[in-house]
mmCIF file of C-alpha atoms in Angstrom:
data_model
loop_
_atom_site.group_PDB
_atom_site.id
_atom_site.type_symbol
_atom_site.label_atom_id
_atom_site.label_comp_id
_atom_site.label_asym_id
_atom_site.label_seq_id
_atom_site.Cartn_x
_atom_site.Cartn_y
_atom_site.Cartn_z
ATOM 1 C CA SER A 1 -0.677 -5.390 -3.414
ATOM 2 C CA TYR A 2 1.050 -7.976 -4.290
ATOM 3 C CA GLU A 3 3.932 -8.050 -1.411
ATOM 4 C CA SER A 4 0.931 -8.366 1.033
ATOM 5 C CA SER A 5 -0.929 -11.142 -0.708
ATOM 6 C CA TYR A 6 -3.743 -8.435 -1.794
ATOM 7 C CA LYS A 7 -4.678 -8.284 1.788
ATOM 8 C CA ASN A 8 -7.164 -5.622 1.342
ATOM 9 C CA TYR A 9 -8.496 -7.066 -1.662
ATOM 10 C CA ARG A 10 -9.336 -10.045 0.003
ATOM 11 C CA GLU A 11 -10.648 -8.631 3.183
ATOM 12 C CA HIS A 12 -13.234 -5.839 0.821
ATOM 13 C CA LEU A 13 -14.014 -8.999 -1.497
ATOM 14 C CA ASN A 14 -14.904 -11.173 1.652
ATOM 15 C CA LYS A 15 -17.016 -8.187 3.418
ATOM 16 C CA HIS A 16 -18.647 -7.535 0.169
ATOM 17 C CA THR A 17 -20.064 -11.041 -0.732
ATOM 18 C CA ALA A 18 -21.006 -11.622 2.925
ATOM 19 C CA VAL A 19 -23.429 -9.222 2.829
ATOM 20 C CA SER A 20 -24.646 -9.075 -0.793
ATOM 21 C CA LYS A 21 -26.096 -11.217 -3.696
ATOM 22 C CA LEU A 22 -24.595 -8.958 -6.539
ATOM 23 C CA PRO A 23 -23.003 -10.502 -9.065
ATOM 24 C CA THR A 24 -19.079 -9.790 -8.458
ATOM 25 C CA ILE A 25 -16.283 -10.407 -10.715
ATOM 26 C CA PRO A 26 -13.254 -11.275 -8.889
ATOM 27 C CA PHE A 27 -9.560 -10.327 -9.891
ATOM 28 C CA ILE A 28 -8.820 -14.126 -11.132
ATOM 29 C CA GLY A 29 -4.871 -13.093 -10.632
ATOM 30 C CA VAL A 30 -5.465 -13.956 -6.940
ATOM 31 C CA TYR A 31 -6.600 -16.896 -7.343
ATOM 32 C CA LEU A 32 -4.325 -18.443 -10.063
ATOM 33 C CA ARG A 33 -1.274 -16.679 -7.861
ATOM 34 C CA ASP A 34 -2.522 -18.786 -4.329
ATOM 35 C CA LEU A 35 -3.139 -22.325 -6.791
ATOM 36 C CA THR A 36 0.495 -21.521 -7.912
ATOM 37 C CA TYR A 37 1.500 -21.264 -4.449
ATOM 38 C CA MET A 38 -0.586 -24.515 -3.260
ATOM 39 C CA ASP A 39 1.209 -26.365 -5.862
ATOM 40 C CA ASP A 40 4.749 -24.933 -5.646
ATOM 41 C CA GLY A 41 4.752 -25.263 -1.836
ATOM 42 C CA LEU A 42 3.319 -28.204 -0.840
ATOM 43 C CA LYS A 43 4.968 -31.166 -2.485
ATOM 44 C CA GLY A 44 3.779 -34.591 -1.863
ATOM 45 C CA ASP A 45 6.248 -36.920 -0.359
ATOM 46 C CA ASP A 46 6.910 -40.083 -2.344
ATOM 47 C CA GLY A 47 4.552 -40.033 -4.648
ATOM 48 C CA ARG A 48 1.474 -40.178 -2.287
ATOM 49 C CA ILE A 49 -1.391 -37.937 -2.659
ATOM 50 C CA ASN A 50 -0.851 -35.079 -0.531
ATOM 51 C CA THR A 51 -4.355 -34.227 1.458
ATOM 52 C CA LYS A 52 -3.619 -30.920 2.640
ATOM 53 C CA LYS A 53 -2.432 -29.656 -0.640
ATOM 54 C CA MET A 54 -5.902 -31.192 -1.706
ATOM 55 C CA ARG A 55 -7.883 -29.329 0.740
ATOM 56 C CA ALA A 56 -6.365 -26.154 -0.018
ATOM 57 C CA ILE A 57 -6.830 -26.381 -3.714
ATOM 58 C CA TYR A 58 -10.327 -27.046 -3.058
ATOM 59 C CA GLY A 59 -10.929 -24.087 -0.754
ATOM 60 C CA ILE A 60 -9.304 -21.900 -3.436
ATOM 61 C CA ILE A 61 -11.689 -23.570 -5.976
ATOM 62 C CA SER A 62 -14.529 -23.175 -4.064
ATOM 63 C CA GLN A 63 -14.253 -19.662 -3.729
ATOM 64 C CA VAL A 64 -13.765 -18.771 -7.059
ATOM 65 C CA GLN A 65 -17.181 -20.977 -7.602
ATOM 66 C CA LEU A 66 -19.030 -18.557 -4.993
ATOM 67 C CA PHE A 67 -18.939 -15.900 -7.342
ATOM 68 C CA GLN A 68 -20.397 -18.062 -9.933
ATOM 69 C CA GLU A 69 -23.601 -18.838 -7.434
ATOM 70 C CA HIS A 70 -24.447 -14.821 -7.043
ATOM 71 C CA ARG A 71 -25.378 -13.935 -10.574
ATOM 72 C CA GLU A 72 -29.014 -15.449 -9.989
ATOM 73 C CA GLY A 73 -31.707 -12.605 -11.018
ATOM 74 C CA TYR A 74 -29.265 -10.937 -13.653
ATOM 75 C CA THR A 75 -29.259 -11.604 -17.079
ATOM 76 C CA SER A 76 -27.584 -10.100 -20.375
ATOM 77 C CA GLU A 77 -28.127 -10.445 -23.957
ATOM 78 C CA VAL A 78 -25.379 -11.982 -25.621
ATOM 79 C CA ASN A 79 -22.815 -9.404 -28.180
ATOM 80 C CA GLU A 80 -22.737 -11.871 -30.942
ATOM 81 C CA LYS A 81 -19.869 -9.834 -32.739
ATOM 82 C CA LEU A 82 -17.473 -9.883 -29.339
ATOM 83 C CA ASP A 83 -18.981 -13.628 -28.321
ATOM 84 C CA ASN A 84 -17.714 -14.705 -31.833
ATOM 85 C CA TYR A 85 -14.303 -12.304 -31.823
ATOM 86 C CA LEU A 86 -13.592 -14.024 -28.155
ATOM 87 C CA ARG A 87 -14.583 -17.416 -29.506
ATOM 88 C CA ASN A 88 -11.970 -17.277 -32.340
ATOM 89 C CA LEU A 89 -8.923 -15.723 -31.006
ATOM 90 C CA PRO A 90 -5.975 -17.312 -32.390
ATOM 91 C CA SER A 91 -4.069 -19.969 -29.287
ATOM 92 C CA LEU A 92 -0.828 -21.432 -29.433
ATOM 93 C CA PRO A 93 -0.190 -25.159 -28.218
ATOM 94 C CA PRO A 94 0.078 -25.065 -24.277
ATOM 95 C CA GLU A 95 3.432 -25.732 -24.219
ATOM 96 C CA THR A 96 4.905 -22.427 -26.043
ATOM 97 C CA TYR A 97 2.554 -20.696 -23.158
ATOM 98 C CA MET A 98 4.744 -22.840 -20.368
ATOM 99 C CA GLU A 99 7.955 -21.733 -22.282
ATOM 100 C CA LEU A 100 7.057 -17.899 -22.655
ATOM 101 C CA SER A 101 5.818 -18.378 -19.030
ATOM 102 C CA LYS A 102 9.373 -19.391 -17.806
ATOM 103 C CA LYS A 103 11.205 -17.089 -19.670
ATOM 104 C CA ARG A 104 9.555 -13.924 -18.597
ATOM 105 C CA GLU A 105 8.864 -14.841 -14.458
ATOM 106 C CA PRO A 106 11.778 -17.644 -14.075
ATOM 107 C CA LYS A 107 10.684 -19.853 -11.401
ATOM 108 C CA ASN A 108 13.248 -18.633 -8.845
ATOM 109 C CA ALA A 109 13.440 -15.200 -9.831
ATOM 110 C CA THR A 110 13.114 -12.406 -7.409
ATOM 111 C CA ARG A 111 10.949 -9.485 -8.353
ATOM 112 C CA GLN A 112 13.644 -7.225 -8.686
ATOM 113 C CA ASP A 113 14.791 -10.218 -11.789
ATOM 114 C CA ILE A 114 11.608 -9.838 -13.138
ATOM 115 C CA GLU A 115 10.835 -5.937 -13.308
#
């Protein structure tokens, strides 16, 4: 669950990846949440580089990269129709996404405010 920082999910995923080389598609929301926490929670002092923060971010990105390595021996054919559709989805400027995000989840909002 969100409140327990996805503890059960993380434990299961760690156990699975430790014993299996099967390809796995992780729930990216867990890692994005961790990266957001690191960025918001570990602020640098006086404009200096926060090495603790950089190491933490590196650790999170390294975990995601492990899943990319576990795909050896597994191939799939490209579905041209789906590939073309996904590559041509309309997109908005990044600023628009940021504005929408702030409206839906204000920075200091509680979970009750968002629901």
